[in-house]
Coordinates of N, CA and C in Angstrom, one line a residue:
Chain A
X289 N 15.9 16.3 -16.2 CA 14.8 16.0 -15.4 C 15.0 15.1 -14.1
X290 N 15.1 15.7 -12.8 CA 15.2 15.3 -11.8 C 14.7 14.1 -11.7
X291 N 15.7 13.1 -10.6 CA 14.7 11.7 -10.2 C 14.2 11.9 -8.9
X292 N 13.8 10.9 -8.6 CA 13.3 10.7 -7.2 C 14.3 11.1 -6.2
X293 N 13.7 12.0 -5.5 CA 14.9 12.3 -4.0 C 14.2 11.6 -2.6
X294 N 15.3 11.2 -1.8 CA 14.8 10.6 -1.1 C 15.9 11.1 0.2
X295 N 15.3 11.4 1.0 CA 16.1 11.3 2.5 C 15.8 11.2 3.6
X296 N 16.7 10.9 4.9 CA 18.2 10.6 4.5 C 18.1 9.6 3.9
X297 N 19.6 9.4 3.7 CA 20.1 8.3 2.9 C 20.6 7.1 4.0
X298 N 20.8 7.2 5.1 CA 20.8 6.3 6.2 C 20.5 7.0 7.2
X299 N 19.8 6.0 8.1 CA 19.5 6.1 9.5 C 19.7 5.2 10.7
X300 N 20.2 5.6 11.8 CA 20.3 4.6 12.7 C 19.9 5.4 14.1
X301 N 18.8 4.1 14.2 CA 18.1 4.7 15.9 C 18.1 3.4 16.9
X302 N 17.6 3.9 17.9 CA 17.6 2.9 18.7 C 15.7 2.5 18.7
X303 N 15.5 1.2 19.0 CA 14.1 0.8 19.1 C 13.5 1.7 20.1
X304 N 11.9 1.9 20.0 CA 11.1 2.7 20.6 C 10.8 4.3 19.7
X305 N 11.9 4.5 19.4 CA 12.4 5.9 18.9 C 11.7 6.0 17.6
X306 N 11.0 7.3 17.1 CA 10.4 7.4 16.1 C 11.0 7.8 15.0
X307 N 11.0 7.9 13.8 CA 11.7 8.1 12.1 C 10.7 8.7 11.7
X308 N 11.4 9.5 10.4 CA 10.7 9.8 9.3 C 11.5 10.1 8.0
X309 N 11.0 9.8 7.0 CA 11.5 9.4 5.7 C 10.7 10.3 4.7
X310 N 11.5 10.7 3.9 CA 11.1 12.1 3.1 C 11.5 11.7 1.3
X311 N 10.1 12.0 0.7 CA 10.3 11.3 -0.8 C 10.0 12.2 -1.5
X312 N 10.6 12.9 -2.5 CA 10.3 14.0 -3.4 C 10.3 13.7 -4.8
X313 N 9.0 13.1 -5.6 CA 8.8 12.2 -6.6 C 9.2 13.4 -7.9
X314 N 9.4 12.4 -9.0 CA 9.6 13.3 -10.3 C 8.7 13.9 -10.6
X315 N 8.5 15.6 -11.0 CA 7.6 16.3 -11.2 C 6.4 15.9 -12.5
X316 N 5.2 16.0 -12.2 CA 4.5 15.5 -12.7 C 3.9 14.2 -12.9
X317 N 4.4 13.5 -11.8 CA 4.0 11.8 -11.5 C 2.9 12.2 -10.5
X318 N 1.7 11.3 -10.9 CA 0.6 11.3 -10.0 C 0.8 10.3 -8.9
X319 N 1.3 9.2 -9.3 CA 1.4 8.3 -8.6 C 2.6 8.0 -7.6
X320 N 2.6 7.7 -6.4 CA 3.6 7.7 -5.3 C 3.5 6.2 -4.6
X321 N 4.8 5.4 -4.6 CA 4.7 4.4 -3.9 C 5.8 4.3 -2.7
X322 N 5.3 3.8 -1.6 CA 6.7 3.2 -0.9 C 6.6 1.9 -0.6
X323 N 7.9 1.3 -0.8 CA 8.4 0.2 -0.4 C 9.2 -0.3 0.7
X324 N 9.1 -1.3 1.4 CA 10.3 -2.1 2.1 C 11.0 -3.1 1.2
X325 N 12.2 -3.0 1.6 CA 12.9 -4.3 1.4 C 14.0 -4.6 2.1
X326 N 13.7 -5.9 2.2 CA 14.7 -6.8 3.3 C 15.6 -7.2 2.9
X327 N 16.7 -7.3 3.3 CA 18.1 -7.9 2.7 C 17.7 -9.3 1.7
X328 N 18.2 -9.4 0.5 CA 17.9 -10.6 -0.3 C 16.4 -10.7 -0.5
X329 N 15.7 -9.5 -0.4 CA 14.1 -10.1 -0.6 C 14.2 -8.7 -1.7
X330 N 12.5 -9.4 -2.4 CA 12.0 -7.9 -3.6 C 11.4 -7.2 -2.7
X331 N 11.5 -5.7 -3.2 CA 10.2 -4.4 -2.4 C 9.0 -5.4 -2.1
X332 N 8.2 -5.2 -1.2 CA 7.0 -5.2 -0.9 C 6.3 -3.7 -0.9
X333 N 5.5 -3.9 -1.3 CA 4.7 -2.3 -1.1 C 3.9 -2.2 0.5
X334 N 4.3 -0.8 0.9 CA 3.7 -0.5 1.7 C 2.1 0.3 1.8
X335 N 2.4 1.3 1.1 CA 1.4 2.2 0.3 C 1.4 3.2 -0.8
X336 N 0.2 3.1 -1.6 CA 0.1 3.6 -3.0 C -0.4 5.1 -2.7
X337 N 0.1 6.1 -3.2 CA -0.7 7.3 -3.4 C -1.2 7.3 -4.7
X338 N -2.5 8.1 -5.3 CA -2.8 8.7 -6.5 C -3.3 9.9 -6.0
X339 N -2.1 10.9 -6.3 CA -2.2 12.5 -6.2 C -2.3 12.2 -4.4
X340 N -2.8 13.0 -3.9 CA -2.9 13.2 -2.5 C -3.6 12.0 -1.4
X341 N -4.3 11.0 -2.8 CA -5.4 10.1 -1.9 C -4.3 8.1 -1.8
X342 N -4.8 8.0 -0.5 CA -3.8 6.8 -0.1 C -4.8 5.5 -0.7
X343 N -4.7 5.0 -1.8 CA -5.5 4.4 -2.6 C -5.3 2.5 -2.5
X344 N -3.9 2.6 -1.5 CA -3.9 0.8 -1.3 C -2.9 1.1 -0.2
X345 N -3.1 1.0 1.2 CA -2.5 0.6 2.0 C -2.4 -0.5 3.1
X346 N -3.1 -1.3 2.6 CA -3.3 -2.5 3.1 C -2.2 -3.4 4.0
X347 N -1.1 -2.9 3.7 CA -0.1 -3.7 3.9 C 0.9 -2.9 4.7
X348 N 0.3 -1.5 5.1 CA 1.0 -0.7 6.2 C 0.7 -1.1 7.6
X349 N 1.4 -1.5 8.1 CA 1.0 -1.6 9.8 C 0.6 -0.6 10.5
X350 N -0.3 -0.2 10.4 CA -1.1 1.3 10.6 C -0.6 1.5 12.6
X351 N -0.5 0.2 13.1 CA -0.5 0.7 14.5 C 1.0 1.4 14.9
X352 N 1.7 1.7 13.8 CA 3.2 2.2 14.2 C 3.7 2.9 12.6
X353 N 2.9 2.8 11.6 CA 3.3 3.4 10.6 C 2.3 4.3 10.1
X354 N 2.6 5.7 9.5 CA 2.0 6.5 8.9 C 2.6 7.5 7.8
X355 N 1.6 7.3 7.1 CA 2.3 8.4 5.9 C 1.2 9.2 5.4
X356 N 1.9 10.4 4.7 CA 0.9 11.3 4.2 C 1.7 12.0 2.7
X357 N 0.8 12.8 2.0 CA 1.4 12.9 0.8 C 0.5 14.2 0.6
X358 N 1.4 15.6 1.2 CA 0.9 16.7 0.9 C 0.5 17.3 -0.1
X359 N -0.3 18.0 -0.5 CA -0.5 18.7 -2.1 C -0.3 17.9 -2.8
X360 N -0.3 16.5 -3.0 CA -0.3 15.4 -3.9 C 1.4 15.5 -4.6
X361 N 2.4 15.9 -3.7 CA 3.8 15.6 -4.4 C 4.8 15.3 -3.4
X362 N 5.2 16.0 -2.7 CA 6.3 15.4 -1.2 C 5.3 14.1 -0.5
X363 N 5.9 13.3 0.0 CA 5.6 12.1 0.8 C 6.6 12.2 1.9
X364 N 5.6 11.6 3.6 CA 6.4 11.5 4.5 C 6.1 10.1 4.9
X365 N 6.8 9.3 5.0 CA 6.5 8.0 6.0 C 7.0 8.2 7.2
X366 N 6.2 7.6 7.8 CA 6.9 7.9 9.7 C 6.6 6.2 10.2
X367 N 7.3 6.1 11.5 CA 7.4 4.9 12.3 C 7.7 5.5 13.6
X368 N 6.4 5.1 14.2 CA 6.7 5.3 15.9 C 6.2 4.2 16.6
X369 N 6.5 4.0 17.4 CA 8.1 3.4 17.8 C 8.5 2.2 16.8
X370 N 9.8 2.5 16.3 CA 10.1 1.6 16.0 C 10.8 0.6 16.2
X371 N 10.7 -0.6 15.7 CA 11.0 -1.9 16.4 C 12.2 -2.8 15.6
X372 N 13.1 -3.7 16.3 CA 14.5 -4.1 15.7 C 14.0 -4.6 14.2
X373 N 12.8 -5.2 14.2 CA 12.3 -6.0 12.6 C 12.1 -4.9 11.7
X374 N 12.0 -3.5 12.0 CA 11.8 -2.8 11.0 C 13.2 -2.3 10.3
X375 N 14.3 -2.6 10.6 CA 15.3 -2.6 9.9 C 15.2 -3.3 8.6
X376 N 15.6 -2.1 7.5 CA 15.4 -2.3 6.1 C 15.8 -1.5 5.2
X377 N 15.2 -1.4 4.0 CA 15.7 -0.5 2.9 C 13.8 0.1 2.9
X378 N 14.0 1.7 2.6 CA 12.6 2.1 2.5 C 12.8 2.5 1.3
X379 N 11.8 2.4 0.4 CA 12.1 2.9 -1.2 C 10.6 3.8 -1.4
X380 N 11.1 4.8 -2.2 CA 10.2 5.5 -2.7 C 10.4 5.4 -4.2
X381 N 9.0 5.5 -4.9 CA 9.0 5.5 -6.1 C 8.0 5.9 -6.9
X382 N 8.0 6.6 -8.2 CA 6.9 7.5 -8.7 C 6.7 6.8 -10.1
X383 N 5.3 7.1 -10.8 CA 5.2 6.8 -11.8 C 4.2 7.8 -12.6
X384 N 3.7 8.0 -13.4 CA 3.0 8.8 -14.6 C 1.2 8.5 -14.2
X385 N 1.5 6.9 -13.7 CA -0.1 6.7 -13.8 C -0.8 6.1 -15.2
X386 N 0.1 5.9 -16.1 CA -0.4 5.5 -17.1 C -0.7 3.9 -17.4
X387 N -1.1 3.0 -16.1 CA -1.4 1.9 -16.6 C -0.6 1.1 -16.8
X388 N -0.7 0.8 -18.3 CA -0.1 -0.4 -19.1 C 1.6 0.0 -19.3
X389 N 1.5 1.8 -19.3 CA 2.6 2.0 -19.3 C 3.2 2.5 -18.1
X390 N 3.0 1.8 -17.0 CA 3.4 2.2 -15.3 C 5.0 2.0 -15.3
X391 N 5.5 2.7 -16.1 CA 7.3 2.2 -15.6 C 7.4 3.3 -14.2
X392 N 8.0 2.7 -13.3 CA 8.8 3.0 -12.1 C 9.8 3.7 -12.3
X393 N 9.8 4.6 -11.6 CA 11.0 5.4 -11.4 C 11.4 5.6 -9.7
X394 N 12.7 4.7 -9.0 CA 12.8 4.8 -7.7 C 14.0 5.9 -7.3
X395 N 13.7 5.9 -6.1 CA 14.8 6.7 -5.2 C 16.0 5.9 -5.2
X396 N 17.0 6.4 -4.4 CA 18.3 5.7 -3.8 C 17.9 4.5 -2.6
X397 N 16.6 5.1 -1.9 CA 16.0 4.7 -0.9 C 16.6 5.1 0.7
X398 N 16.4 5.0 1.9 CA 16.8 5.1 3.3 C 17.0 4.0 3.6
X399 N 18.2 3.8 4.0 CA 18.5 2.4 4.9 C 18.4 2.5 6.3
X400 N 17.4 1.8 6.7 CA 17.3 1.9 8.4 C 17.8 1.0 9.1
X401 N 18.5 1.3 10.4 CA 19.1 0.4 11.4 C 18.4 0.7 12.4
X402 N 17.8 -0.3 13.1 CA 17.1 -0.2 14.4 C 18.1 -1.2 15.5
X403 N 18.6 -0.2 16.5 CA 19.6 -1.3 17.4 C 18.7 -1.5 18.6
Chain B
X144 N -3.3 -13.9 -5.0 CA -2.7 -13.3 -4.7 C -1.3 -13.3 -5.9
X145 N -0.9 -12.1 -6.4 CA -0.2 -12.7 -7.6 C 1.8 -12.8 -6.6
X146 N 2.2 -14.3 -7.3 CA 3.4 -14.4 -6.5 C 4.5 -14.8 -7.8
X147 N 5.7 -14.0 -7.8 CA 6.6 -13.5 -8.7 C 7.8 -14.7 -8.2
X148 N 8.3 -15.5 -9.1 CA 9.6 -16.2 -8.7 C 10.7 -16.1 -9.9
X149 N 11.5 -16.1 -9.3 CA 13.1 -15.7 -10.1 C 13.9 -16.9 -9.7
X150 N 14.6 -17.5 -11.1 CA 15.4 -18.4 -10.9 C 16.4 -18.1 -12.1
X151 N 17.9 -18.2 -11.9 CA 18.3 -18.7 -10.5 C 18.4 -17.5 -9.4
X152 N 18.5 -17.8 -7.9 CA 18.6 -16.8 -7.3 C 20.0 -16.0 -7.3
X153 N 21.1 -16.9 -7.4 CA 22.7 -16.5 -8.0 C 23.3 -16.9 -9.1
X154 N 23.9 -16.1 -9.9 CA 24.7 -16.6 -10.8 C 26.3 -15.9 -10.9
X155 N 27.2 -16.7 -11.4 CA 28.3 -16.1 -11.2 C 28.8 -16.9 -12.9
X156 N 29.2 -15.7 -13.8 CA 30.0 -16.2 -15.2 C 30.7 -15.8 -15.6
X157 N 31.7 -16.3 -16.5 CA 32.9 -15.2 -17.1 C 32.5 -14.0 -17.9
X158 N 33.1 -13.6 -18.1 CA 32.7 -11.9 -18.8 C 32.6 -12.8 -20.5
X159 N 32.0 -12.3 -21.4 CA 31.7 -12.4 -22.6 C 30.5 -13.8 -22.7
X160 N 30.1 -14.3 -21.5 CA 29.0 -15.1 -21.9 C 27.8 -14.5 -22.1
X161 N 26.8 -15.2 -23.0 CA 25.5 -15.1 -23.2 C 24.7 -15.8 -21.8
X162 N 23.7 -14.8 -21.1 CA 23.2 -15.9 -19.8 C 21.3 -15.4 -20.1
X163 N 20.6 -16.0 -19.1 CA 19.3 -16.1 -19.4 C 18.9 -15.8 -17.6
X164 N 18.2 -14.8 -17.7 CA 17.6 -14.7 -16.6 C 15.9 -15.0 -16.8
X165 N 15.6 -15.9 -15.7 CA 14.2 -16.2 -15.5 C 13.4 -15.6 -14.5
X166 N 11.8 -15.6 -14.6 CA 10.8 -14.9 -13.8 C 9.4 -15.4 -14.4
X167 N 8.8 -15.8 -13.2 CA 7.5 -16.6 -13.3 C 6.5 -15.9 -12.5
X168 N 5.5 -15.8 -12.9 CA 4.5 -15.0 -12.0 C 2.9 -16.1 -12.3
X169 N 2.3 -16.2 -11.0 CA 1.2 -17.1 -11.1 C -0.1 -16.7 -11.5
X170 N -0.2 -15.5 -11.8 CA -1.4 -14.9 -12.4 C -1.1 -14.2 -13.8
X171 N -1.6 -14.4 -14.7 CA -1.3 -14.0 -15.8 C -2.3 -13.2 -16.6
X172 N -3.2 -12.6 -16.1 CA -3.9 -11.2 -16.0 C -3.0 -10.0 -15.5
X173 N -2.2 -9.7 -16.4 CA -1.1 -8.4 -16.0 C -1.3 -7.5 -17.4
X174 N -1.0 -6.1 -16.9 CA -0.9 -4.7 -17.8 C 0.4 -5.2 -18.2
X175 N 1.8 -5.7 -17.3 CA 2.9 -5.2 -17.5 C 3.8 -6.1 -16.9
X176 N 5.1 -6.1 -17.5 CA 6.3 -6.5 -16.5 C 7.6 -5.9 -16.9
X177 N 7.8 -5.3 -15.8 CA 9.3 -4.8 -15.8 C 10.4 -5.6 -15.2
X178 N 11.5 -5.3 -16.1 CA 12.9 -5.9 -15.4 C 13.8 -4.6 -14.7
X179 N 14.4 -4.6 -13.5 CA 14.6 -3.8 -13.0 C 16.5 -4.2 -12.7
X180 N 17.0 -3.1 -12.6 CA 18.7 -3.5 -12.1 C 18.5 -2.9 -10.7
X181 N 19.4 -3.6 -9.7 CA 19.8 -3.1 -8.6 C 21.0 -2.8 -8.1
X182 N 22.0 -2.0 -8.3 CA 23.4 -2.3 -7.5 C 23.4 -2.1 -5.9
X183 N 24.3 -2.6 -5.7 CA 24.4 -2.6 -4.2 C 24.4 -1.4 -3.1
X184 N 23.4 -1.2 -2.2 CA 23.2 -0.3 -1.6 C 22.7 1.0 -2.5
X185 N 22.1 0.7 -3.3 CA 21.3 2.0 -4.4 C 19.7 1.3 -4.3
X186 N 19.0 2.1 -5.2 CA 17.8 2.0 -5.3 C 17.7 1.3 -6.9
X187 N 16.4 0.7 -7.3 CA 16.0 0.5 -8.9 C 16.4 1.2 -9.6
X188 N 16.5 0.8 -11.0 CA 16.7 1.5 -12.2 C 15.6 0.5 -13.3
X189 N 15.1 1.2 -13.8 CA 14.2 0.1 -14.9 C 15.0 0.2 -16.3
X190 N 14.9 -1.2 -16.6 CA 15.8 -1.8 -17.8 C 14.8 -1.6 -18.9
X191 N 13.8 -2.2 -18.6 CA 12.7 -2.7 -19.8 C 11.2 -2.9 -19.3
X192 N 10.3 -2.5 -20.0 CA 8.8 -2.6 -19.7 C 8.3 -3.2 -20.8
X193 N 7.4 -4.6 -20.6 CA 6.5 -5.1 -21.7 C 5.4 -5.0 -21.5
X194 N 4.7 -4.6 -22.3 CA 3.2 -4.6 -22.1 C 2.4 -5.7 -22.3
X195 N 1.4 -6.3 -21.7 CA 0.8 -7.4 -22.1 C 0.2 -7.6 -23.4
X196 N 0.4 -6.8 -24.2 CA -0.2 -7.2 -25.8 C 1.4 -7.4 -26.4
X197 N 2.5 -7.3 -25.9 CA 3.9 -7.4 -26.6 C 4.3 -8.7 -26.0
X198 N 5.3 -9.0 -26.8 CA 6.2 -10.4 -26.6 C 7.4 -10.0 -26.1
X199 N 8.1 -8.9 -26.8 CA 9.5 -8.6 -26.2 C 9.7 -7.3 -26.4
X200 N 11.0 -6.8 -25.8 CA 11.2 -5.7 -25.8 C 12.9 -5.8 -25.8
X201 N 13.7 -4.7 -26.4 CA 15.2 -4.7 -26.6 C 15.7 -3.6 -26.3
X202 N 16.7 -3.5 -25.6 CA 17.3 -2.4 -25.2 C 19.5 -2.7 -25.2
X203 N 19.9 -2.3 -26.2 CA 20.8 -2.7 -26.6 C 21.4 -4.2 -26.3
X204 N 22.2 -4.5 -25.4 CA 22.6 -5.7 -25.2 C 21.3 -6.7 -24.4
X205 N 20.1 -6.0 -24.2 CA 19.0 -6.6 -23.2 C 17.8 -7.0 -24.0
X206 N 17.5 -8.3 -24.1 CA 16.1 -8.5 -24.6 C 15.3 -9.3 -23.7
X207 N 13.9 -8.7 -23.6 CA 13.3 -9.2 -22.5 C 12.0 -10.2 -23.5
X208 N 11.5 -10.9 -23.2 CA 10.4 -11.7 -23.3 C 9.1 -12.1 -22.6
X209 N 8.1 -12.1 -23.2 CA 6.9 -12.4 -22.5 C 6.1 -13.1 -22.8
X210 N 6.0 -14.6 -22.4 CA 4.9 -15.0 -22.8 C 3.5 -15.2 -21.3
X211 N 2.6 -14.5 -21.9 CA 1.8 -14.2 -20.7 C 0.8 -15.2 -20.4
X212 N 0.4 -16.4 -21.2 CA -0.1 -17.2 -21.2 C 0.6 -18.4 -20.2
X213 N 2.0 -18.8 -20.0 CA 2.6 -19.5 -19.2 C 3.0 -18.7 -18.2
X214 N 2.7 -17.8 -17.9 CA 3.4 -16.8 -16.8 C 4.8 -16.8 -16.6
X215 N 5.5 -16.5 -17.8 CA 6.8 -16.5 -17.6 C 7.4 -15.3 -18.7
X216 N 8.5 -14.7 -18.4 CA 9.6 -13.9 -18.9 C 11.0 -14.3 -18.8
X217 N 11.5 -13.8 -19.7 CA 13.0 -14.1 -19.4 C 13.9 -12.9 -20.0
X218 N 14.9 -12.8 -19.0 CA 15.8 -11.3 -19.7 C 17.1 -12.0 -19.9
X219 N 17.5 -11.8 -21.1 CA 18.9 -12.5 -22.1 C 19.7 -11.3 -22.3
X220 N 20.9 -11.5 -21.5 CA 21.8 -10.4 -21.5 C 23.1 -11.2 -22.6
X221 N 23.4 -10.3 -24.0 CA 24.4 -10.8 -24.4 C 25.8 -10.4 -24.2
X222 N 26.8 -10.9 -24.3 CA 28.1 -10.6 -24.4 C 28.3 -9.8 -23.3
X223 N 28.0 -10.8 -21.7 CA 28.3 -10.3 -20.3 C 29.5 -9.5 -20.2
X224 N 29.2 -8.3 -19.1 CA 30.3 -7.6 -18.8 C 30.7 -7.5 -17.7
X225 N 31.8 -7.1 -16.7 CA 31.7 -7.1 -15.3 C 30.6 -5.9 -14.5
X226 N 30.4 -4.5 -15.5 CA 29.7 -4.1 -15.2 C 28.2 -4.1 -15.4
X227 N 27.9 -5.7 -15.9 CA 26.7 -6.3 -15.6 C 26.4 -6.6 -14.2
X228 N 26.9 -6.7 -13.4 CA 27.2 -7.4 -12.0 C 26.0 -6.3 -11.1
X229 N 25.1 -7.0 -10.6 CA 23.9 -6.2 -9.8 C 23.3 -7.5 -9.7
X230 N 21.8 -6.8 -9.1 CA 21.0 -7.6 -8.7 C 19.8 -7.2 -9.8
X231 N 18.9 -8.4 -10.3 CA 17.9 -8.2 -11.4 C 16.9 -8.7 -11.1
X232 N 15.8 -7.7 -10.9 CA 14.7 -8.1 -10.5 C 13.5 -7.7 -11.5
X233 N 12.1 -8.5 -11.3 CA 11.3 -8.5 -12.4 C 10.2 -8.3 -11.9
X234 N 9.1 -7.5 -12.0 CA 7.8 -6.9 -11.4 C 6.9 -6.9 -12.4
X235 N 5.8 -7.5 -12.0 CA 4.4 -7.6 -12.6 C 3.4 -6.8 -12.1
X236 N 2.6 -6.1 -12.9 CA 1.8 -5.2 -12.8 C 0.1 -5.8 -13.0
X237 N -0.9 -5.7 -12.3 CA -2.1 -6.7 -12.4 C -3.1 -5.8 -12.1
X238 N -4.6 -6.2 -12.0 CA -5.3 -5.3 -12.0 C -5.7 -4.5 -11.0
X239 N -4.5 -4.8 -9.7 CA -4.6 -3.7 -8.6 C -3.5 -2.8 -8.7
X240 N -3.2 -3.0 -9.9 CA -2.4 -1.4 -10.5 C -1.0 -1.5 -9.4
X241 N -0.7 -2.3 -8.6 CA 0.3 -2.8 -7.7 C 1.6 -3.6 -8.5
X242 N 2.7 -3.0 -8.8 CA 3.4 -3.7 -8.9 C 4.0 -4.6 -8.0
X243 N 4.4 -5.9 -8.4 CA 4.6 -7.0 -7.5 C 6.3 -7.6 -7.6
X244 N 6.8 -7.7 -7.2 CA 8.3 -8.1 -7.6 C 8.6 -9.3 -7.0
X245 N 9.5 -9.9 -7.7 CA 10.7 -11.1 -7.2 C 11.5 -10.9 -6.4
X246 N 12.6 -11.9 -5.9 CA 13.4 -11.7 -5.0 C 14.6 -11.5 -5.8
X247 N 14.5 -11.5 -7.2 CA 15.6 -11.0 -7.8 C 16.5 -12.4 -7.8
X248 N 17.7 -12.2 -9.0 CA 18.8 -13.1 -9.5 C 20.1 -12.1 -9.3
X249 N 21.0 -12.4 -8.1 CA 22.1 -11.8 -8.0 C 23.1 -12.3 -9.2
X250 N 23.6 -11.3 -10.1 CA 24.3 -11.7 -11.2 C 26.1 -11.0 -10.9
X251 N 26.9 -12.1 -10.8 CA 28.4 -11.7 -10.9 C 29.1 -12.1 -12.4
X252 N 29.7 -11.0 -12.8 CA 30.3 -11.4 -14.2 C 31.9 -11.1 -13.7
X253 N 32.8 -12.2 -13.9 CA 34.2 -11.9 -13.4 C 35.3 -11.9 -14.7
X254 N 36.0 -11.0 -14.6 CA 36.8 -10.8 -15.8 C 37.6 -12.1 -16.4

């Protein structure tokens, strides 16, 4: 079974430029999460999808961040324009959505550096 | 709002030692607690998941316990090896169904 696939692995951009991250979850996983992890910190949720519906995006900075999950499978997270403080690792995770058995599977993440 | 704290923040031990990592959370109304491992520059790998009705889970040299009433979990690693060196994170899932993470414990096991 293939794991969660993210791309790109690394991204270096200048501030004010746009950037996009892509995630392909494990087949059959209805729930998809985007987390941001700063150095030395735990992951913090940006947005959670159940199928194609964004059910929790309260922590997503909507003035510059946007996300979509077309057809309830792949997802894209976009930042426009990027700021220096956006430098972090962006992690995608998926799960079956079994509530108490909500085991998360993470991708390798995208390390973003904004110069 | 759920808050998750992990102690210690960092730990360095000689190979072979048994060790305990701690995780505490403020809201005991949880569905489950998970322990993850994260290697440098990598994503997170799930180690153990304990449902709210369970007291512990075991996998190989790892044993995780859960005391929901006191808001605590421990991860016990027996006979540590250099390959165990990584950051260990715990995450609790409550009524919002959103896993909330601690900052992790950075573990170094030296030969």
